[in-house]
Coordinates of C-alpha atoms in Angstrom, one line a residue:
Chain E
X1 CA -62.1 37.3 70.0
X2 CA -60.7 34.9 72.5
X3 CA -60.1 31.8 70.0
X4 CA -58.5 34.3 67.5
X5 CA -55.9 35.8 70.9
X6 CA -55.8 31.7 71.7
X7 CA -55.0 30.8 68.2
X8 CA -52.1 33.7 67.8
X9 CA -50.4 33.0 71.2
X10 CA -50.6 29.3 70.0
X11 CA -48.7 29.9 66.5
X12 CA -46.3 32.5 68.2
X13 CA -45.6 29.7 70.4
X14 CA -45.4 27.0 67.6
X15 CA -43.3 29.4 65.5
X16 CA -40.4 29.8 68.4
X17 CA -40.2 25.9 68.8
X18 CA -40.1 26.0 65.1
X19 CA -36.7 27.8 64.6
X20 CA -34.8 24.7 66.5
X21 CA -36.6 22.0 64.2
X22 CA -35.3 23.8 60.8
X23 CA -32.0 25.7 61.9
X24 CA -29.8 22.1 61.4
X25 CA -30.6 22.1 58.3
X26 CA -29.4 25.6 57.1
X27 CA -26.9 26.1 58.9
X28 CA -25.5 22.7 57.8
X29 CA -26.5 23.8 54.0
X30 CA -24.8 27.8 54.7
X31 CA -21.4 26.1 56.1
X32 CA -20.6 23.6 53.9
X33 CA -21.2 26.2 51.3
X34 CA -19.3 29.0 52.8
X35 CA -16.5 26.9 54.9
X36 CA -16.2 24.0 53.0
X37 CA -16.8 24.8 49.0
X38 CA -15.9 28.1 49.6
X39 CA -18.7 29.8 47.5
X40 CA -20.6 33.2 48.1
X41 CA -23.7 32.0 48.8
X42 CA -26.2 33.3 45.7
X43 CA -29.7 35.1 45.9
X44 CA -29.7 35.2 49.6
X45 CA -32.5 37.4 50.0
X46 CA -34.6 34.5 48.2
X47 CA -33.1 31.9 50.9
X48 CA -33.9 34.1 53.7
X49 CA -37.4 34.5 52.0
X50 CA -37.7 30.5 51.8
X51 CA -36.5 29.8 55.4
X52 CA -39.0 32.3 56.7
X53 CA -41.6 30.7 54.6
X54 CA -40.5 27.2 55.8
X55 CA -40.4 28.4 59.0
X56 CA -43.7 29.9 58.9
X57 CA -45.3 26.9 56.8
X58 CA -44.3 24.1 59.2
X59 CA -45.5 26.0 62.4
X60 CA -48.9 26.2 60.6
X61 CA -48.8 22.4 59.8
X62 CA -48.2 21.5 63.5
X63 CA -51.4 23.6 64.4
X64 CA -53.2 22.0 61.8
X65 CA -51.9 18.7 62.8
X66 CA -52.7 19.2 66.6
X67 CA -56.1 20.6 65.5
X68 CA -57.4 18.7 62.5
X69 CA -55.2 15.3 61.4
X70 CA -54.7 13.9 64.7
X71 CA -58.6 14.1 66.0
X72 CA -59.7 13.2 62.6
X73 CA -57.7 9.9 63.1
X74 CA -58.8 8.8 66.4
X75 CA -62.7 10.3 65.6
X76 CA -63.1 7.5 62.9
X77 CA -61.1 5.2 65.0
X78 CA -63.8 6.1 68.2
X79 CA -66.7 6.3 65.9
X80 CA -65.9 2.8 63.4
X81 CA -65.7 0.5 66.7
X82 CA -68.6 1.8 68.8
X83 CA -70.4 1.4 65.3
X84 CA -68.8 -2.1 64.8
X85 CA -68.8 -4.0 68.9
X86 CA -71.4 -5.0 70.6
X87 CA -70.1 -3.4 74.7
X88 CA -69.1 -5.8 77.0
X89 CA -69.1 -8.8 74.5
X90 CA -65.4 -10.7 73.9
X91 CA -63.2 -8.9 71.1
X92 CA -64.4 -11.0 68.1
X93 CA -62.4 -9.4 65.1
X94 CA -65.4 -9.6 62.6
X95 CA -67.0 -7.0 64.2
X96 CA -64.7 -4.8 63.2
X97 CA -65.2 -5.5 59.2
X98 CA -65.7 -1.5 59.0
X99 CA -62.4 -0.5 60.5
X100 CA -60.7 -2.9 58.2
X101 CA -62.6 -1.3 55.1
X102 CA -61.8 2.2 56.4
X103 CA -58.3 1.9 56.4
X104 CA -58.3 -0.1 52.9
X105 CA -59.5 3.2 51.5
X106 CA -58.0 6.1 53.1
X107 CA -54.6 4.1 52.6
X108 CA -55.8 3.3 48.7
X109 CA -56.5 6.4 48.3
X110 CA -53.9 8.9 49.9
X111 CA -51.5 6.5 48.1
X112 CA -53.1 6.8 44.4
X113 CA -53.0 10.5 44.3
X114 CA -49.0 10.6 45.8
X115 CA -46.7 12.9 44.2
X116 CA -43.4 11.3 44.7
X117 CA -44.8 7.7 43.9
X118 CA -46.2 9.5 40.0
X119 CA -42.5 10.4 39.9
X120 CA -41.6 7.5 40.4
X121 CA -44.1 5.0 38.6
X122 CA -42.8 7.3 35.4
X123 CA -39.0 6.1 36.4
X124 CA -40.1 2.6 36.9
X125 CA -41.8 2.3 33.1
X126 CA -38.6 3.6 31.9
X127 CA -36.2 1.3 33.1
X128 CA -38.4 -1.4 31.9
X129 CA -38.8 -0.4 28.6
X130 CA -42.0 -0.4 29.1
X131 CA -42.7 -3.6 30.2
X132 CA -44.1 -2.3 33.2
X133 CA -46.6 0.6 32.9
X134 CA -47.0 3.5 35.3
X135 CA -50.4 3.3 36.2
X136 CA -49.9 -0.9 36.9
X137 CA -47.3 0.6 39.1
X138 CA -49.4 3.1 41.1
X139 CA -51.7 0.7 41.4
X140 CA -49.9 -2.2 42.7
X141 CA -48.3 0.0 45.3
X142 CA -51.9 1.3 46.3
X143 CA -53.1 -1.9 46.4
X144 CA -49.9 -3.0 49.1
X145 CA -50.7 0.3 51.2
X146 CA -54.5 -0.8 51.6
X147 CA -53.3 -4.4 52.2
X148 CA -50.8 -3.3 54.6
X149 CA -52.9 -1.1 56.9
X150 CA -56.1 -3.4 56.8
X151 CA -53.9 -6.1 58.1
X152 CA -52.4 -3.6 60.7
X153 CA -56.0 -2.8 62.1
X154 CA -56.8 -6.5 62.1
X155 CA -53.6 -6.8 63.9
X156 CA -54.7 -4.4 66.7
X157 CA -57.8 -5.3 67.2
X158 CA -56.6 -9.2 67.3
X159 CA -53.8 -7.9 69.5
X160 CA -51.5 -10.1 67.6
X161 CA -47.2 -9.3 68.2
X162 CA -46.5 -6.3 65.4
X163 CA -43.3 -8.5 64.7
X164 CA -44.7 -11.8 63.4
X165 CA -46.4 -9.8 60.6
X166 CA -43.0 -7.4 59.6
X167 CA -40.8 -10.4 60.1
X168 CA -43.1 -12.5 58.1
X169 CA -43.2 -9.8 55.4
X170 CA -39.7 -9.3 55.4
X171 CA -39.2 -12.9 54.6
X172 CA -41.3 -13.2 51.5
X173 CA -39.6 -9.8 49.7
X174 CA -36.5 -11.2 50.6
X175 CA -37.8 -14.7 48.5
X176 CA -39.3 -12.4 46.1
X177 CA -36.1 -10.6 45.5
X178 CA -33.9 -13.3 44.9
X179 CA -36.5 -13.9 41.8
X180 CA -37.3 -10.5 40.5
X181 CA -35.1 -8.5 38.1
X182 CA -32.3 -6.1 39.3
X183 CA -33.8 -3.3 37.4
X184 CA -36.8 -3.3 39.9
X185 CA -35.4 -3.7 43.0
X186 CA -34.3 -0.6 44.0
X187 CA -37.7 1.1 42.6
X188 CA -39.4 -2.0 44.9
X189 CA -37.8 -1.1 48.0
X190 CA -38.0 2.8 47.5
X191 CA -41.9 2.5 46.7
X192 CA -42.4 1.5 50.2
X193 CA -40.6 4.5 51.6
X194 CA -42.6 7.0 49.2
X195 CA -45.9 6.4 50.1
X196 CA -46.0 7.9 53.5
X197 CA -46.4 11.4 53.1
X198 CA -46.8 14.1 55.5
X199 CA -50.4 14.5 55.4
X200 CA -51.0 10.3 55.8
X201 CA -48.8 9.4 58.6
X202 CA -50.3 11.8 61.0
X203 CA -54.2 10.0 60.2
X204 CA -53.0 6.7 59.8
X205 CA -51.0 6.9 63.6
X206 CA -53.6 8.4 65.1
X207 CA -56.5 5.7 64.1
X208 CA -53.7 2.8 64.9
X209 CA -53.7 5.0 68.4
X210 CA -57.3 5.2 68.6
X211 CA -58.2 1.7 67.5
X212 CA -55.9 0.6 70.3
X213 CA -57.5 3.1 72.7
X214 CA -60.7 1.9 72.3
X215 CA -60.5 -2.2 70.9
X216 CA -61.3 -3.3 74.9
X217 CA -57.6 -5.3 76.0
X218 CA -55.7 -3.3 73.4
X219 CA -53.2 -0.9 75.1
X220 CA -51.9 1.9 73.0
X221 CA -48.2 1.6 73.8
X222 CA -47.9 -2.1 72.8
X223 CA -50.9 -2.2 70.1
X224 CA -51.1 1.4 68.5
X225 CA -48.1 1.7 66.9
X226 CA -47.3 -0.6 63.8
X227 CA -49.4 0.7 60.8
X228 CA -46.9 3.1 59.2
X229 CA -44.4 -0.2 58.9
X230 CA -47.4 -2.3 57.4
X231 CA -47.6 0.6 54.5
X232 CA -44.0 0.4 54.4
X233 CA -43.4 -3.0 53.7
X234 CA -46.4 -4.5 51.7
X235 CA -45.8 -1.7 48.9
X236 CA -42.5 -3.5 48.7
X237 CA -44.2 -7.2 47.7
X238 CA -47.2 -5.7 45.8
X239 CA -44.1 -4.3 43.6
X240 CA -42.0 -7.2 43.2
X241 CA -45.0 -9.8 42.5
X242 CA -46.7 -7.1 40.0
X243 CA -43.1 -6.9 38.4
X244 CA -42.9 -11.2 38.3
X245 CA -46.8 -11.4 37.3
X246 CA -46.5 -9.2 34.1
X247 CA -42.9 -10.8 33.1
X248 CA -44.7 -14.4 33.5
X249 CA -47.7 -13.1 31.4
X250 CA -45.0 -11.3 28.7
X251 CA -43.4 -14.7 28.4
X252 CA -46.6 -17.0 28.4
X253 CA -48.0 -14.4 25.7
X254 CA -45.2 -13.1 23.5
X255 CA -43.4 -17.0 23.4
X256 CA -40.4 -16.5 21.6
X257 CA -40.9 -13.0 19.4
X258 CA -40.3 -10.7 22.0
X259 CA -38.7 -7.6 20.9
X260 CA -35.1 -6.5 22.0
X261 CA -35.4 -4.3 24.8
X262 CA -37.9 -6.8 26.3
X263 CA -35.2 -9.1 26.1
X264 CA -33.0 -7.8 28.5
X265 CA -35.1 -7.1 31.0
X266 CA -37.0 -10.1 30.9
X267 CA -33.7 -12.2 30.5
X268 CA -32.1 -11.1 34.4
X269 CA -36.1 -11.4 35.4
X270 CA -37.1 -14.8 36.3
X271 CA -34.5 -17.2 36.2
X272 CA -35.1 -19.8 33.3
X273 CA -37.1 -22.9 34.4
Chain T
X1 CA -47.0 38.8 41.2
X2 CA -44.5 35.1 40.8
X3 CA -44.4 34.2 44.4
X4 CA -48.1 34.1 44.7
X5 CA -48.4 32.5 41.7
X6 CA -45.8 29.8 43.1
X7 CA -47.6 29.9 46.4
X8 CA -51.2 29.1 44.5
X9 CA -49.7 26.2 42.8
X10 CA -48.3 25.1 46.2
X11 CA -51.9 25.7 47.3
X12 CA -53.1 23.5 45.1
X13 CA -50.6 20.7 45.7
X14 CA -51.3 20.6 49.4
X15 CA -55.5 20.7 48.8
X16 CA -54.6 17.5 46.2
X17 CA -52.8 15.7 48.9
X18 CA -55.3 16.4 51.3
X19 CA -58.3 15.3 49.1
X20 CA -58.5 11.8 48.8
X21 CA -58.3 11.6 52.7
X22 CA -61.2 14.2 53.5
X23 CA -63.5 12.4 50.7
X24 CA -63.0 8.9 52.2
X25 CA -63.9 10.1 55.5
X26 CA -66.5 12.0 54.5
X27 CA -68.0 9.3 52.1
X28 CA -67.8 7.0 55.6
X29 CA -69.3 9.8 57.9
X30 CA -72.3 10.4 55.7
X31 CA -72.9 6.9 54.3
X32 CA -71.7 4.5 56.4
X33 CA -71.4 6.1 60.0
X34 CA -74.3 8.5 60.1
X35 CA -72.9 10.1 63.0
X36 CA -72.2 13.9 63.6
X37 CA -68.4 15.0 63.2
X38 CA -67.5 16.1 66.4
X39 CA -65.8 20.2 66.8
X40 CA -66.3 20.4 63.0
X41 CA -65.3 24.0 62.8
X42 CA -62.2 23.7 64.5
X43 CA -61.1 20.5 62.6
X44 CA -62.2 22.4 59.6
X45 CA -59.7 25.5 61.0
X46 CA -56.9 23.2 61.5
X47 CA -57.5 21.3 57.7
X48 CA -57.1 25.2 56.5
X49 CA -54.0 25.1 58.4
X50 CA -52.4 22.1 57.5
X51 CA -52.9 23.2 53.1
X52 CA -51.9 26.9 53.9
X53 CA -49.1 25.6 56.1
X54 CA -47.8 22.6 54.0
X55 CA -47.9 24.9 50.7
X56 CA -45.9 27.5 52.6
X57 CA -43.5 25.2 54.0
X58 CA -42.8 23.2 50.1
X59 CA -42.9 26.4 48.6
X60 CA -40.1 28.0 51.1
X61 CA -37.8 24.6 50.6
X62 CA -38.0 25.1 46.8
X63 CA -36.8 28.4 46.7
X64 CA -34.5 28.8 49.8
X65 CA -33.2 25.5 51.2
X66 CA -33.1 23.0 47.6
X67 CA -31.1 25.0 45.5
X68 CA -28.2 25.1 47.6
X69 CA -28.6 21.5 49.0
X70 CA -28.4 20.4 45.1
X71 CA -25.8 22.5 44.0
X72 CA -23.5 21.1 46.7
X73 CA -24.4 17.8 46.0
X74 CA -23.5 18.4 42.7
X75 CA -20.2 20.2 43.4
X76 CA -19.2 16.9 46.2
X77 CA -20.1 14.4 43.7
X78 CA -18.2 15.9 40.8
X79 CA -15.1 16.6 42.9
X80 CA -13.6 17.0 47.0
X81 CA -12.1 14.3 48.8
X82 CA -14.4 11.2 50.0
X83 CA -13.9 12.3 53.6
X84 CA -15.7 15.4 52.9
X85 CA -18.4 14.1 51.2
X86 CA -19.2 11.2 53.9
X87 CA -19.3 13.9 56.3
X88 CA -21.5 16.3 54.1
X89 CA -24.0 13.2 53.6
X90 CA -24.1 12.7 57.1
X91 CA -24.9 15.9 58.0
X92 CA -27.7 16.5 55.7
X93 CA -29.3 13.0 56.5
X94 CA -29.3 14.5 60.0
X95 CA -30.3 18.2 59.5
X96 CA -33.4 16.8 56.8
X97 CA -34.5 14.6 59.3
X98 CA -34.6 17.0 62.1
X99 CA -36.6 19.1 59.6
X100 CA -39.4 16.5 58.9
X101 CA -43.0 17.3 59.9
X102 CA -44.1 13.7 60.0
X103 CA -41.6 13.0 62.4
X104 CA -41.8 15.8 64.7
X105 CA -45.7 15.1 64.2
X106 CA -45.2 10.8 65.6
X107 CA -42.1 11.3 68.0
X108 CA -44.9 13.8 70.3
X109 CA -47.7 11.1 69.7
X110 CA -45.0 8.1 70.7
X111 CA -44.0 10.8 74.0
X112 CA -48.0 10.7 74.8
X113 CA -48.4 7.3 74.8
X114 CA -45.7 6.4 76.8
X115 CA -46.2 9.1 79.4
X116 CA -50.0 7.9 79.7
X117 CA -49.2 4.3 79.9
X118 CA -46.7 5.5 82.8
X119 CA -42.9 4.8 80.7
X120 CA -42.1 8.2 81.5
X121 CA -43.0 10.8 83.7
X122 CA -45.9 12.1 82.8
X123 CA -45.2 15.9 83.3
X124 CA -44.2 18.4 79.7
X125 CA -40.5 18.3 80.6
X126 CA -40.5 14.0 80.2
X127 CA -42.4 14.3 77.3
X128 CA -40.7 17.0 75.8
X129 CA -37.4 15.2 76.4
X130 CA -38.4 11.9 75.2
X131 CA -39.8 13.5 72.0
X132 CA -36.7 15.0 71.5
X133 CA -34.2 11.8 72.0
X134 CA -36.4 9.8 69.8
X135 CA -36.3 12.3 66.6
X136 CA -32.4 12.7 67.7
X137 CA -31.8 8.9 67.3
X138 CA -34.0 8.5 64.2
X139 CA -31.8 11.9 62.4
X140 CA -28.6 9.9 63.5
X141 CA -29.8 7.1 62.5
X142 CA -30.7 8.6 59.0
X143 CA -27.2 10.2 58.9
X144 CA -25.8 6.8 58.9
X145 CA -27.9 5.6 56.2
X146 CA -26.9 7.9 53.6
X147 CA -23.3 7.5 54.8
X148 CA -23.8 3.7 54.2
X149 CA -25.6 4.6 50.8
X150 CA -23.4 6.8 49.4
X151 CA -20.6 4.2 50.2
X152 CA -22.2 2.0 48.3
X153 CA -22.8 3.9 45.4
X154 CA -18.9 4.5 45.2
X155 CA -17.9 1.0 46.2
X156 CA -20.8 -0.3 43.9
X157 CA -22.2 -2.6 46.5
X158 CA -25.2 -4.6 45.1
X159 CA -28.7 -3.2 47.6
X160 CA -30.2 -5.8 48.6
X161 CA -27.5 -7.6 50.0
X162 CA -27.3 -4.3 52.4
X163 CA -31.2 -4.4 52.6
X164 CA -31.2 -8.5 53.9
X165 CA -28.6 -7.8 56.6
X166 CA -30.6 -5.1 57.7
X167 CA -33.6 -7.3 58.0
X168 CA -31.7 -9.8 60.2
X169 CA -30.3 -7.1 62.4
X170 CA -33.8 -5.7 62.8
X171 CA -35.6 -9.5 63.4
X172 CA -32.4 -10.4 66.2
X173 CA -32.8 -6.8 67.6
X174 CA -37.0 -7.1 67.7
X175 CA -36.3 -10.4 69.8
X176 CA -34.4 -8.6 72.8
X177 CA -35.7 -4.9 72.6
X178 CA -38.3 -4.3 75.4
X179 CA -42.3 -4.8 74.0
X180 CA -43.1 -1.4 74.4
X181 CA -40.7 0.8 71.7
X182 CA -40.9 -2.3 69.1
X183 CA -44.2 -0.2 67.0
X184 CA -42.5 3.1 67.5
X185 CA -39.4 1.5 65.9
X186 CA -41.1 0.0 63.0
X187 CA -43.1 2.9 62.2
X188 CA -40.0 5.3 62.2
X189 CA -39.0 4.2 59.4
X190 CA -41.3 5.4 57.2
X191 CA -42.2 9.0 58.9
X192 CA -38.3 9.6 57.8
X193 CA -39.0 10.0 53.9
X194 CA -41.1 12.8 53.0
X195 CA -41.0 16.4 52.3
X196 CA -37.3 17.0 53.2
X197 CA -35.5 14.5 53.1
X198 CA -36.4 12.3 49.9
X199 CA -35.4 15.7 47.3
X200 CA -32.0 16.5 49.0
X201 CA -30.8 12.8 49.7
X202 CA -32.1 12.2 45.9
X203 CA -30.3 15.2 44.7
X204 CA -26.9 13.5 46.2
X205 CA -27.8 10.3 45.0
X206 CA -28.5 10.8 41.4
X207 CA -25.7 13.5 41.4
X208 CA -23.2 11.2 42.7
X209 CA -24.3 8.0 40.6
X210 CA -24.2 10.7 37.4
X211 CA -20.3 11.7 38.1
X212 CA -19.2 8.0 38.6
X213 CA -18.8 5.9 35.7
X214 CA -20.6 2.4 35.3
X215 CA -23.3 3.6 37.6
X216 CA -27.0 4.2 36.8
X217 CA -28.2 7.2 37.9
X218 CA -31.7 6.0 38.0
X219 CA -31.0 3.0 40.6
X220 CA -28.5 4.4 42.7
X221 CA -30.0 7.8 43.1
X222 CA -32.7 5.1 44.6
X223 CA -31.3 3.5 46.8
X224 CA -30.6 5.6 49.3
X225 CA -34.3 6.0 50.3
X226 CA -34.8 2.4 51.4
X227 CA -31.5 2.9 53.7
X228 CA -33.0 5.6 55.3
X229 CA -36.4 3.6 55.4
X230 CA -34.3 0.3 57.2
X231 CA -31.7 2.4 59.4
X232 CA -34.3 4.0 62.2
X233 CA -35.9 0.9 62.6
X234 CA -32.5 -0.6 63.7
X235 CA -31.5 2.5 65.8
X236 CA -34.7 2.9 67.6
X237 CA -34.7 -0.8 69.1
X238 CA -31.0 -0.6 69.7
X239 CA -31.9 2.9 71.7
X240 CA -35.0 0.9 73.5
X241 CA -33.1 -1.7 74.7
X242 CA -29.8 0.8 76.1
X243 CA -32.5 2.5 77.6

């Protein structure tokens, strides 16, 4: 009886802070409508009905969040590196092979199954014509994410500076896009913001936070941070070099007898050597 | 009898986002780990929550807040002056971001740390207020980016020119920002694009890119996510080092 009074005083609670987190947006949407377009604003009993349900939705999600997401996160993180280091020994960063693997998956796979990213794999074999498929696509940028927050734990538990990595990253995809097509560019840098959904950053912060907590030396304000930006960025390169590795294996294969459409995208997409 | 119908498929939606996470880490509890889960049954309440709540939450934006947030992109792109529409694009960069569960969900986690490692004060009011700045600067920030991206969908800028600069701002900024905000910049710029804000700043985008002539609807309607990806990161070390 007392959880269920804790948990209703707790989503009453949730459900008043709420209000202020999703009012902007309406009442931006409801003026420029009204004010500014001057338009009657149509079916408003369903937009009342939606802002109740947003309203209503998102205080459940912070609940779940505080209850479920967040320990979940720094459990593994807690659990991997007693598992992994041996107590008072020096911070050797092979011990910590099972962190590394952990975060290799849950970022492979909470990436894989993305909604946005289908939609937009679909896009990218489009405006190829083809050339590049929509399952290479998912993959690539699955592969990046995995990439991206294995290297972030390593990073932690090495205690490395965040920006060596991001500046280091952000130098090869600027190389890489002076090479790749126009077409993909745009699709390249969008993949990387697409893959951190609302249900991934929560997990992925709270291990980086936990890993930090618990890696002995690590502190959580300087280390724990940093893993959303490595699944930000690597996405980015696994795109552009998947782009460049099938446009060198299209033109190694198909030699000359490439078929039209091929030709204009693979013409803009390497520079001729 | 249609709501619920649209709430199960919402249902559905959230439990397939959820998935892949809760089989990895069960996959590494039973098989790798061996270990108890600690306060199972209230992790397994709050995992209700989160599906319930996230399905509730998609399913009240698709019916309440997107239709209007399209149709005035659509009605700003096709006609009104330019000074209208920056200040439209603005505003809903702003008001999505203020919106976003992720970022609500990393702004209290960065006002934790900070309070624990002594930054701030360590009592609700600090952390409260810090939270609150940080998701302030980041919607600003955001603001800004669509500005930028819907200026250069009508000026026809080429992106990554845009995207390089940013880069360089961010690596010059990184080196005189103090040590302790440079993570919680870097990460904010990916909390910014999920559930809110990529549909509505799309909607504008390919909207926009549709009404112009000699633009692609497919690449600019793009862009604009990448801007709002880059942007925070610059505004957040800018914000740690006026601090």
């Amino acid at each position: 009886m007392n959880a269920v009074l804790d948990f209703a005083t707790d989503f009453l609670g949730t459900v008043a802070t709420t209000v202020f987190d999703v009012l902007p947006i309406l009442a931006i949407l409801v003026v420029f409508q009204v004010v500014v377009l001057r338009r009657r604003v149509q079916n408003l009993r369903s937009i009342v009905a939606g802002f109740l349900c947003v309203l209503l939705g998102l205080a459940l999600f912070l609940i779940g969040l505080e209850r479920a997401l967040f320990p979940i996160g720094e459990t593994m993180a807690r659990q991997l590196t007693e598992a992994a280091a041996a107590p008072g020994a020096a911070v050797d960063w092979r011990d910590y092979i099972l962190v590394y693997a952990f975060a290799a998956a849950i970022g492979f796979a909470a990436t894989i199954a993305e909604p946005p990213l289908i939609a937009v794999a679909l896009k990218a074999q489009k405006v190829s014509g083809g050339a590049i498929s929509a399952w290479g696509l998912r993959i690539a940028v699955a592969v990046g994410v995995a990439v991206g927050v294995s290297l972030g734990c390593f990073r932690i538990v090495t205690g490395t500076p965040l920006p060596w990595y991001i500046v280091a990253a952000y130098v090869v995809v600027i190389v890489q896009t002076f090479r790749a097509s126009r077409t993909i560019i745009p699709l390249a840098y969008d993949s990387g913001g697409v893959t951190t959904s609302t249900v991934t950053v929560p997990v992925v912060a709270a291990l980086g936070l936990g890993l930090a907590a618990n890696v002995p030396g690590r502190s959580p304000l300087i280390d724990g941070f940093g893993l959303i930006a490595f699944a930000s960025v690597f996405p980015i390169m696994s795109v552009l070099g998947y782009a460049a590795v099938v446009s060198l294996i299209q033109r190694l294969g198909k030699g000359g007898n490439a078929a039209g459409s091929n030709d204009q995208t693979r013409g803009t997409e390497l520079n001729p050597s | 009898m249609a709501i619920a119908l649209a709430i199960g498929k919402r249902l559905r939606d959230a439990l397939r986002d959820l998935a892949p996470i809760v089989l990895v880490i069960a996959f590494f509890q039973a098989v790798v780990l061996q270990q108890p889960f600690p306060n199972l049954g209230n992790v397994l309440v709050g995992l209700v929550c989160v599906v319930v709540g996230l399905a509730l939450f998609i399913q009240g934006l698709e019916s309440g807040l997107f239709p209007i947030g399209e149709s005035i992109a659509e009605a700003f792109a096709h006609k009104g002056s330019a000074t209208l529409l920056l200040a439209f694009a603005f505003c809903l960069g702003f008001g999505a971001t203020v919106a976003e569960p992720a970022l609500i969900a990393i702004a209290a986690e960065a006002a934790e740390v900070a309070a624990e490692a002594g930054v701030i004060a360590g009592d609700d009011d600090a952390r409260l207020s810090y939270a609150f700045n940080l998701r302030m600067v980041v919607a600003t920030s955001v603001g800004f980016a669509i500005v930028l991206g819907v200026l250069r969908i009508l000026k026809g800028w080429p992106i990554h020119r845009l995207i390089i600069t940013g880069y360089v701002l961010v690596t010059i900024l990184t080196v005189f920002a103090p040590d302790e905000i440079v993570g919680v910049a870097y990460d904010a710029g990916g909390v910014t694009t999920s559930t809110i804000t990529v549909p509505l700043v799309t909607a504008l985008g390919v909207g926009l890119a549709t009404s112009i002539k000699g633009r692609d609807p497919m690449l600019d309607g793009f862009g604009l996510i990448a801007f709002a990806c880059g942007m925070p990161v610059i505004f957040v070390l800018a914000y740690g080092m006026v601090m």
